[in-house]
Amino acid sequence: MKSKLSHIGQSVFARMTALANEHQAINLAQGFPNFNPPLELIEYFYEGLKNGMNQYAPMPGYLPLRQQISKRLLHRYNKIIDPEKEITITTGATQAIYSIISALISPGDKTLILEPAYDSYGPSVLVNSGIPIYVRMDEPLFDIPWEGIKNALKNHDIKLMIINNPHNPTGRIWTKNDYQTLYDITKDKDILFIFDEVYDAMVYDEHTHISALEIPEFWSNSYVCFSFGKTFHTTGWKIAYTVAPEMLSTELRKLHQFTVFSVNTPGQYASAKFMESNPNFINELSSFYEQKRNYFLSGLVKTKFKPLKCEGSYFVLAQHQECLDDEDFCKKMVLEKKVAAIPISAFYHDSYDPKIIRFCFAKNDETLAQANENLLN
Ligand code: PMP
Ligand code: GLN
């Protein structure tokens, strides 16, 4: 059989987590919290299970959840969103992004992806016979590579562009000016956008997250993807939502109904109840994670690593000085230091290796302290 993704192996997140488990290392690799979500959220899940929330949810999502989301988007981003027509609940943002790409991309269509990039983007384009056009962000600052983007737009007929903000793995965030520049260089072209904003509630210091939902120029041709996995510490529940105008939402739902149909009902019920009773939980996430970032960095700066700036997300990048490639370096670190991280070459289609690795600081303080101690000597 000829594989459609012959060059693709197991994801780096699964590999590094398996290696960490095998060697009882602290797992700062795959992005997930090592603490539980709030007990109240778990209790709502159980309440849902007991009260008949055990069958298929409506295909676009449990309506009270979509109504809560719409309320939040109005409050947070000042954007009126129709919960019935413009919000779709998906099995994680990964599925949303895959389904959007499948719905939009025909063979030969080109998608612009900025690298380093979340590892699902490229394969999702490729398996649909699309062509990813990769533009590299320059390390170590990982500024938006405007010249590269302009060249790509000049040399290719780009159908879709994927923007991740706050950015995994670099922690970079977009300013209003960045959106303006993007608009200026794309406004004469017929381009669709996926704004992957799964870390929208984790932005630090003097910054606030600016969502594509706040930029009216992008509304008619954009999908904006969010994930409860990040905001409720429930990556294992795989519940996310995508916001888009009715016409684009309809296209997503055409695929969604045949790939997933609907997302787990008690989890949607619990998320809706929790949003209703704790509207501030999401708003407090930035300060919660900012403390963790600061705590982890205060130890990491004493090690041989040089941490890079992290404005958002729950990841921090760090440069290393060893002559090994970053994947071998991470493997060695698991064996010798009992700490797992992600080699960022995994975020490049050509395995480019800038000698930088990614740590996830969504861990309790004891774990972060132990990791820092292990990395010290
Ligand atoms: N986009 C980015 C940038 C991510 O880091 C992740 C994974 N955490 C996702 C999308 C997928 O999110 P989910 O777990 O909701 O599928
Ligand atoms: N997004 C998570 C990360 O960057 C992992 C998701 C996954 O394992 N597929 O670590």
mmCIF file of N, CA and C in Angstrom, residues 131-235:
data_model
loop_
_atom_site.group_PDB
_atom_site.id
_atom_site.type_symbol
_atom_site.label_atom_id
_atom_site.label_comp_id
_atom_site.label_asym_id
_atom_site.label_seq_id
_atom_site.Cartn_x
_atom_site.Cartn_y
_atom_site.Cartn_z
ATOM 1 N N ILE A 131 -0.797 21.861 -0.805
ATOM 2 C CA ILE A 131 0.652 22.123 -0.780
ATOM 3 C C ILE A 131 0.945 23.126 0.336
ATOM 4 N N PRO A 132 1.678 22.706 1.373
ATOM 5 C CA PRO A 132 2.051 23.686 2.398
ATOM 6 C C PRO A 132 3.195 24.559 1.887
ATOM 7 N N ILE A 133 3.080 25.847 2.093
ATOM 8 C CA ILE A 133 4.177 26.770 1.773
ATOM 9 C C ILE A 133 4.679 27.268 3.128
ATOM 10 N N TYR A 134 5.891 26.890 3.462
ATOM 11 C CA TYR A 134 6.403 27.196 4.794
ATOM 12 C C TYR A 134 7.250 28.464 4.772
ATOM 13 N N VAL A 135 7.030 29.315 5.743
ATOM 14 C CA VAL A 135 7.872 30.507 5.898
ATOM 15 C C VAL A 135 8.426 30.469 7.316
ATOM 16 N N ARG A 136 9.735 30.600 7.406
ATOM 17 C CA ARG A 136 10.385 30.438 8.709
ATOM 18 C C ARG A 136 10.462 31.745 9.502
ATOM 19 N N MET A 137 10.110 31.673 10.769
ATOM 20 C CA MET A 137 10.318 32.816 11.666
ATOM 21 C C MET A 137 11.794 32.794 12.076
ATOM 22 N N ASP A 138 12.397 33.989 12.218
ATOM 23 C CA ASP A 138 13.827 34.010 12.523
ATOM 24 C C ASP A 138 14.063 33.883 14.019
ATOM 25 N N GLU A 139 14.845 32.899 14.389
ATOM 26 C CA GLU A 139 15.187 32.790 15.801
ATOM 27 C C GLU A 139 16.373 33.707 16.088
ATOM 28 N N PRO A 140 16.651 34.093 17.308
ATOM 29 C CA PRO A 140 15.937 33.635 18.497
ATOM 30 C C PRO A 140 14.721 34.497 18.867
ATOM 31 N N LEU A 141 14.433 35.576 18.106
ATOM 32 C CA LEU A 141 13.317 36.441 18.522
ATOM 33 C C LEU A 141 11.977 35.940 17.999
ATOM 34 N N PHE A 142 12.021 35.202 16.919
ATOM 35 C CA PHE A 142 10.818 34.658 16.300
ATOM 36 C C PHE A 142 9.795 35.748 15.975
ATOM 37 N N ASP A 143 10.325 36.856 15.421
ATOM 38 C CA ASP A 143 9.409 37.897 14.950
ATOM 39 C C ASP A 143 8.639 37.378 13.737
ATOM 40 N N ILE A 144 7.542 38.048 13.446
ATOM 41 C CA ILE A 144 6.751 37.633 12.275
ATOM 42 C C ILE A 144 7.580 37.945 11.021
ATOM 43 N N PRO A 145 7.800 36.965 10.171
ATOM 44 C CA PRO A 145 8.711 37.150 9.024
ATOM 45 C C PRO A 145 7.998 37.813 7.845
ATOM 46 N N TRP A 146 7.775 39.121 7.968
ATOM 47 C CA TRP A 146 6.948 39.811 6.960
ATOM 48 C C TRP A 146 7.518 39.689 5.556
ATOM 49 N N GLU A 147 8.850 39.793 5.438
ATOM 50 C CA GLU A 147 9.431 39.713 4.082
ATOM 51 C C GLU A 147 9.159 38.347 3.470
ATOM 52 N N GLY A 148 9.335 37.311 4.280
ATOM 53 C CA GLY A 148 9.083 35.944 3.812
ATOM 54 C C GLY A 148 7.626 35.757 3.427
ATOM 55 N N ILE A 149 6.740 36.349 4.206
ATOM 56 C CA ILE A 149 5.310 36.214 3.902
ATOM 57 C C ILE A 149 4.990 36.935 2.590
ATOM 58 N N LYS A 150 5.560 38.145 2.456
ATOM 59 C CA LYS A 150 5.305 38.898 1.210
ATOM 60 C C LYS A 150 5.813 38.131 -0.006
ATOM 61 N N ASN A 151 7.001 37.545 0.132
ATOM 62 C CA ASN A 151 7.546 36.760 -0.990
ATOM 63 C C ASN A 151 6.654 35.573 -1.314
ATOM 64 N N ALA A 152 6.183 34.904 -0.270
ATOM 65 C CA ALA A 152 5.319 33.739 -0.501
ATOM 66 C C ALA A 152 4.041 34.173 -1.210
ATOM 67 N N LEU A 153 3.517 35.335 -0.808
ATOM 68 C CA LEU A 153 2.275 35.805 -1.432
ATOM 69 C C LEU A 153 2.521 36.202 -2.898
ATOM 70 N N LYS A 154 3.748 36.686 -3.155
ATOM 71 C CA LYS A 154 4.082 37.093 -4.527
ATOM 72 C C LYS A 154 4.276 35.871 -5.436
ATOM 73 N N ASN A 155 4.924 34.842 -4.855
ATOM 74 C CA ASN A 155 5.314 33.699 -5.681
ATOM 75 C C ASN A 155 4.283 32.582 -5.740
ATOM 76 N N HIS A 156 3.307 32.617 -4.865
ATOM 77 C CA HIS A 156 2.337 31.512 -4.826
ATOM 78 C C HIS A 156 0.920 32.054 -4.739
ATOM 79 N N ASP A 157 0.018 31.265 -5.274
ATOM 80 C CA ASP A 157 -1.396 31.587 -5.155
ATOM 81 C C ASP A 157 -1.887 30.952 -3.849
ATOM 82 N N ILE A 158 -1.820 31.725 -2.780
ATOM 83 C CA ILE A 158 -2.134 31.164 -1.450
ATOM 84 C C ILE A 158 -3.648 31.166 -1.237
ATOM 85 N N LYS A 159 -4.173 29.992 -0.874
ATOM 86 C CA LYS A 159 -5.625 29.903 -0.651
ATOM 87 C C LYS A 159 -5.957 30.073 0.836
ATOM 88 N N LEU A 160 -5.041 29.576 1.678
ATOM 89 C CA LEU A 160 -5.330 29.545 3.113
ATOM 90 C C LEU A 160 -4.064 29.917 3.879
ATOM 91 N N MET A 161 -4.245 30.620 4.961
ATOM 92 C CA MET A 161 -3.101 30.958 5.805
ATOM 93 C C MET A 161 -3.456 30.589 7.246
ATOM 94 N N ILE A 162 -2.513 29.972 7.952
ATOM 95 C CA ILE A 162 -2.767 29.595 9.349
ATOM 96 C C ILE A 162 -1.898 30.463 10.254
ATOM 97 N N ILE A 163 -2.570 31.155 11.167
ATOM 98 C CA ILE A 163 -1.865 32.019 12.119
ATOM 99 C C ILE A 163 -2.138 31.496 13.520
ATOM 100 N N ASN A 164 -1.085 31.280 14.274
ATOM 101 C CA ASN A 164 -1.240 30.787 15.647
ATOM 102 C C ASN A 164 -0.789 31.886 16.618
ATOM 103 N N ASN A 165 -1.730 32.327 17.449
ATOM 104 C CA ASN A 165 -1.471 33.456 18.362
ATOM 105 C C ASN A 165 -2.327 33.308 19.615
ATOM 106 N N PRO A 166 -1.724 33.241 20.801
ATOM 107 C CA PRO A 166 -0.319 33.096 21.159
ATOM 108 C C PRO A 166 0.286 31.829 20.529
ATOM 109 N N HIS A 167 1.568 31.934 20.266
ATOM 110 C CA HIS A 167 2.199 30.948 19.399
ATOM 111 C C HIS A 167 2.872 29.813 20.167
ATOM 112 N N ASN A 168 2.548 28.612 19.733
ATOM 113 C CA ASN A 168 3.239 27.416 20.199
ATOM 114 C C ASN A 168 4.233 27.024 19.119
ATOM 115 N N PRO A 169 5.520 26.922 19.374
ATOM 116 C CA PRO A 169 6.155 26.869 20.681
ATOM 117 C C PRO A 169 6.806 28.170 21.163
ATOM 118 N N THR A 170 6.757 29.273 20.396
ATOM 119 C CA THR A 170 7.647 30.400 20.743
ATOM 120 C C THR A 170 7.089 31.318 21.820
ATOM 121 N N GLY A 171 5.772 31.248 22.085
ATOM 122 C CA GLY A 171 5.188 32.154 23.075
ATOM 123 C C GLY A 171 5.016 33.570 22.562
ATOM 124 N N ARG A 172 5.206 33.785 21.247
ATOM 125 C CA ARG A 172 5.034 35.140 20.686
ATOM 126 C C ARG A 172 3.557 35.462 20.494
ATOM 127 N N ILE A 173 3.238 36.742 20.604
ATOM 128 C CA ILE A 173 1.850 37.147 20.410
ATOM 129 C C ILE A 173 1.742 38.250 19.349
ATOM 130 N N TRP A 174 0.552 38.415 18.817
ATOM 131 C CA TRP A 174 0.315 39.400 17.766
ATOM 132 C C TRP A 174 -0.205 40.716 18.342
ATOM 133 N N THR A 175 0.270 41.826 17.738
ATOM 134 C CA THR A 175 -0.221 43.146 18.120
ATOM 135 C C THR A 175 -1.258 43.605 17.086
ATOM 136 N N LYS A 176 -1.939 44.692 17.411
ATOM 137 C CA LYS A 176 -2.903 45.271 16.438
ATOM 138 C C LYS A 176 -2.196 45.633 15.143
ATOM 139 N N ASN A 177 -0.955 46.152 15.290
ATOM 140 C CA ASN A 177 -0.186 46.514 14.093
ATOM 141 C C ASN A 177 0.101 45.307 13.218
ATOM 142 N N ASP A 178 0.370 44.178 13.872
ATOM 143 C CA ASP A 178 0.638 42.960 13.091
ATOM 144 C C ASP A 178 -0.582 42.593 12.244
ATOM 145 N N TYR A 179 -1.763 42.657 12.870
ATOM 146 C CA TYR A 179 -2.974 42.343 12.108
ATOM 147 C C TYR A 179 -3.139 43.337 10.948
ATOM 148 N N GLN A 180 -2.828 44.614 11.238
ATOM 149 C CA GLN A 180 -2.976 45.634 10.204
ATOM 150 C C GLN A 180 -2.048 45.324 9.030
ATOM 151 N N THR A 181 -0.796 44.963 9.359
ATOM 152 C CA THR A 181 0.157 44.638 8.293
ATOM 153 C C THR A 181 -0.349 43.438 7.496
ATOM 154 N N LEU A 182 -0.844 42.426 8.211
ATOM 155 C CA LEU A 182 -1.344 41.235 7.508
ATOM 156 C C LEU A 182 -2.493 41.631 6.576
ATOM 157 N N TYR A 183 -3.354 42.482 7.088
ATOM 158 C CA TYR A 183 -4.489 42.909 6.257
ATOM 159 C C TYR A 183 -3.987 43.658 5.015
ATOM 160 N N ASP A 184 -3.045 44.573 5.245
ATOM 161 C CA ASP A 184 -2.553 45.383 4.123
ATOM 162 C C ASP A 184 -1.956 44.516 3.014
ATOM 163 N N ILE A 185 -1.254 43.456 3.389
ATOM 164 C CA ILE A 185 -0.575 42.668 2.338
ATOM 165 C C ILE A 185 -1.460 41.552 1.767
ATOM 166 N N THR A 186 -2.629 41.364 2.350
ATOM 167 C CA THR A 186 -3.483 40.277 1.822
ATOM 168 C C THR A 186 -4.823 40.774 1.282
ATOM 169 N N LYS A 187 -5.116 42.057 1.493
ATOM 170 C CA LYS A 187 -6.490 42.524 1.210
ATOM 171 C C LYS A 187 -6.884 42.409 -0.270
ATOM 172 N N ASP A 188 -5.898 42.430 -1.170
ATOM 173 C CA ASP A 188 -6.237 42.334 -2.587
ATOM 174 C C ASP A 188 -6.295 40.898 -3.074
ATOM 175 N N LYS A 189 -6.119 39.965 -2.152
ATOM 176 C CA LYS A 189 -6.105 38.552 -2.556
ATOM 177 C C LYS A 189 -7.282 37.833 -1.921
ATOM 178 N N ASP A 190 -7.577 36.683 -2.499
ATOM 179 C CA ASP A 190 -8.731 35.931 -2.010
ATOM 180 C C ASP A 190 -8.217 34.831 -1.070
ATOM 181 N N ILE A 191 -7.918 35.224 0.166
ATOM 182 C CA ILE A 191 -7.286 34.275 1.094
ATOM 183 C C ILE A 191 -8.208 34.007 2.272
ATOM 184 N N LEU A 192 -8.260 32.744 2.670
ATOM 185 C CA LEU A 192 -8.985 32.374 3.890
ATOM 186 C C LEU A 192 -7.978 32.221 5.019
ATOM 187 N N PHE A 193 -8.445 32.410 6.247
ATOM 188 C CA PHE A 193 -7.531 32.336 7.400
ATOM 189 C C PHE A 193 -8.051 31.369 8.449
ATOM 190 N N ILE A 194 -7.111 30.642 9.041
ATOM 191 C CA ILE A 194 -7.411 29.964 10.305
ATOM 192 C C ILE A 194 -6.582 30.681 11.360
ATOM 193 N N PHE A 195 -7.245 31.265 12.338
ATOM 194 C CA PHE A 195 -6.534 31.843 13.477
ATOM 195 C C PHE A 195 -6.631 30.830 14.612
ATOM 196 N N ASP A 196 -5.521 30.222 14.938
ATOM 197 C CA ASP A 196 -5.480 29.221 16.006
ATOM 198 C C ASP A 196 -5.153 29.968 17.303
ATOM 199 N N GLU A 197 -6.179 30.156 18.128
ATOM 200 C CA GLU A 197 -6.022 30.956 19.358
ATOM 201 C C GLU A 197 -6.283 30.094 20.592
ATOM 202 N N VAL A 198 -5.800 28.857 20.562
ATOM 203 C CA VAL A 198 -6.117 27.962 21.693
ATOM 204 C C VAL A 198 -5.513 28.453 23.016
ATOM 205 N N TYR A 199 -4.480 29.299 22.926
ATOM 206 C CA TYR A 199 -3.884 29.828 24.170
ATOM 207 C C TYR A 199 -4.354 31.262 24.442
ATOM 208 N N ASP A 200 -5.539 31.601 23.985
ATOM 209 C CA ASP A 200 -5.989 33.008 24.091
ATOM 210 C C ASP A 200 -6.058 33.512 25.526
ATOM 211 N N ALA A 201 -6.216 32.614 26.485
ATOM 212 C CA ALA A 201 -6.367 33.055 27.879
ATOM 213 C C ALA A 201 -5.057 33.026 28.649
ATOM 214 N N MET A 202 -3.937 32.886 27.943
ATOM 215 C CA MET A 202 -2.633 32.818 28.617
ATOM 216 C C MET A 202 -1.673 33.812 27.986
ATOM 217 N N VAL A 203 -1.761 35.043 28.443
ATOM 218 C CA VAL A 203 -0.910 36.113 27.914
ATOM 219 C C VAL A 203 -0.393 36.907 29.104
ATOM 220 N N TYR A 204 0.890 37.283 29.055
ATOM 221 C CA TYR A 204 1.551 37.734 30.286
ATOM 222 C C TYR A 204 2.051 39.178 30.240
ATOM 223 N N ASP A 205 2.503 39.602 31.426
ATOM 224 C CA ASP A 205 3.100 40.929 31.614
ATOM 225 C C ASP A 205 2.089 42.012 31.230
ATOM 226 N N GLU A 206 2.560 42.993 30.468
ATOM 227 C CA GLU A 206 1.661 44.114 30.173
ATOM 228 C C GLU A 206 0.753 43.797 28.974
ATOM 229 N N HIS A 207 0.883 42.588 28.415
ATOM 230 C CA HIS A 207 0.147 42.284 27.184
ATOM 231 C C HIS A 207 -1.281 41.816 27.456
ATOM 232 N N THR A 208 -2.145 42.033 26.440
ATOM 233 C CA THR A 208 -3.435 41.339 26.441
ATOM 234 C C THR A 208 -3.557 40.655 25.085
ATOM 235 N N HIS A 209 -4.323 39.582 25.081
ATOM 236 C CA HIS A 209 -4.495 38.874 23.808
ATOM 237 C C HIS A 209 -5.412 39.685 22.898
ATOM 238 N N ILE A 210 -4.963 39.891 21.678
ATOM 239 C CA ILE A 210 -5.843 40.516 20.689
ATOM 240 C C ILE A 210 -6.297 39.420 19.740
ATOM 241 N N SER A 211 -7.595 39.176 19.749
ATOM 242 C CA SER A 211 -8.132 38.097 18.919
ATOM 243 C C SER A 211 -8.435 38.613 17.525
ATOM 244 N N ALA A 212 -8.359 37.704 16.560
ATOM 245 C CA ALA A 212 -8.786 38.066 15.204
ATOM 246 C C ALA A 212 -10.256 38.480 15.206
ATOM 247 N N LEU A 213 -11.000 38.031 16.213
ATOM 248 C CA LEU A 213 -12.413 38.422 16.301
ATOM 249 C C LEU A 213 -12.566 39.921 16.513
ATOM 250 N N GLU A 214 -11.505 40.567 16.998
ATOM 251 C CA GLU A 214 -11.566 42.006 17.261
ATOM 252 C C GLU A 214 -11.205 42.844 16.034
ATOM 253 N N ILE A 215 -10.812 42.144 14.971
ATOM 254 C CA ILE A 215 -10.374 42.879 13.773
ATOM 255 C C ILE A 215 -11.445 42.681 12.693
ATOM 256 N N PRO A 216 -12.318 43.654 12.517
ATOM 257 C CA PRO A 216 -13.473 43.448 11.631
ATOM 258 C C PRO A 216 -13.079 43.040 10.209
ATOM 259 N N GLU A 217 -11.927 43.517 9.742
ATOM 260 C CA GLU A 217 -11.524 43.227 8.358
ATOM 261 C C GLU A 217 -11.360 41.736 8.095
ATOM 262 N N PHE A 218 -11.092 40.960 9.149
ATOM 263 C CA PHE A 218 -10.833 39.540 8.925
ATOM 264 C C PHE A 218 -12.077 38.669 9.067
ATOM 265 N N TRP A 219 -13.146 39.229 9.609
ATOM 266 C CA TRP A 219 -14.285 38.392 9.998
ATOM 267 C C TRP A 219 -14.824 37.536 8.842
ATOM 268 N N SER A 220 -15.032 38.134 7.680
ATOM 269 C CA SER A 220 -15.766 37.414 6.632
ATOM 270 C C SER A 220 -14.995 36.225 6.058
ATOM 271 N N ASN A 221 -13.681 36.196 6.237
ATOM 272 C CA ASN A 221 -12.937 35.078 5.630
ATOM 273 C C ASN A 221 -12.069 34.318 6.637
ATOM 274 N N SER A 222 -12.530 34.276 7.894
ATOM 275 C CA SER A 222 -11.696 33.633 8.923
ATOM 276 C C SER A 222 -12.448 32.633 9.783
ATOM 277 N N TYR A 223 -11.687 31.620 10.183
ATOM 278 C CA TYR A 223 -12.103 30.722 11.258
ATOM 279 C C TYR A 223 -11.211 31.044 12.462
ATOM 280 N N VAL A 224 -11.805 31.134 13.644
ATOM 281 C CA VAL A 224 -10.998 31.375 14.844
ATOM 282 C C VAL A 224 -11.237 30.198 15.794
ATOM 283 N N CYS A 225 -10.136 29.500 16.124
ATOM 284 C CA CYS A 225 -10.248 28.244 16.889
ATOM 285 C C CYS A 225 -9.756 28.435 18.327
ATOM 286 N N PHE A 226 -10.572 27.983 19.264
ATOM 287 C CA PHE A 226 -10.243 28.040 20.694
ATOM 288 C C PHE A 226 -10.344 26.619 21.255
ATOM 289 N N SER A 227 -9.795 26.410 22.461
ATOM 290 C CA SER A 227 -9.868 25.052 23.036
ATOM 291 C C SER A 227 -10.084 25.102 24.546
ATOM 292 N N PHE A 228 -11.086 24.345 25.013
ATOM 293 C CA PHE A 228 -11.276 24.222 26.466
ATOM 294 C C PHE A 228 -10.177 23.371 27.098
ATOM 295 N N GLY A 229 -9.510 22.553 26.292
ATOM 296 C CA GLY A 229 -8.414 21.747 26.828
ATOM 297 C C GLY A 229 -7.414 22.618 27.560
ATOM 298 N N LYS A 230 -7.153 23.802 27.001
ATOM 299 C CA LYS A 230 -6.174 24.724 27.602
ATOM 300 C C LYS A 230 -6.794 25.518 28.737
ATOM 301 N N THR A 231 -8.024 25.995 28.520
ATOM 302 C CA THR A 231 -8.560 26.954 29.495
ATOM 303 C C THR A 231 -9.122 26.281 30.742
ATOM 304 N N PHE A 232 -9.567 25.031 30.630
ATOM 305 C CA PHE A 232 -10.118 24.352 31.808
ATOM 306 C C PHE A 232 -9.198 23.239 32.332
ATOM 307 N N HIS A 233 -7.955 23.185 31.879
ATOM 308 C CA HIS A 233 -7.016 22.127 32.282
ATOM 309 C C HIS A 233 -7.594 20.753 31.958
ATOM 310 N N THR A 234 -8.220 20.629 30.792
ATOM 311 C CA THR A 234 -8.879 19.371 30.433
ATOM 312 C C THR A 234 -8.473 18.923 29.028
ATOM 313 N N THR A 235 -7.173 18.791 28.797
ATOM 314 C CA THR A 235 -6.761 18.421 27.432
ATOM 315 C C THR A 235 -7.337 17.054 27.038
#
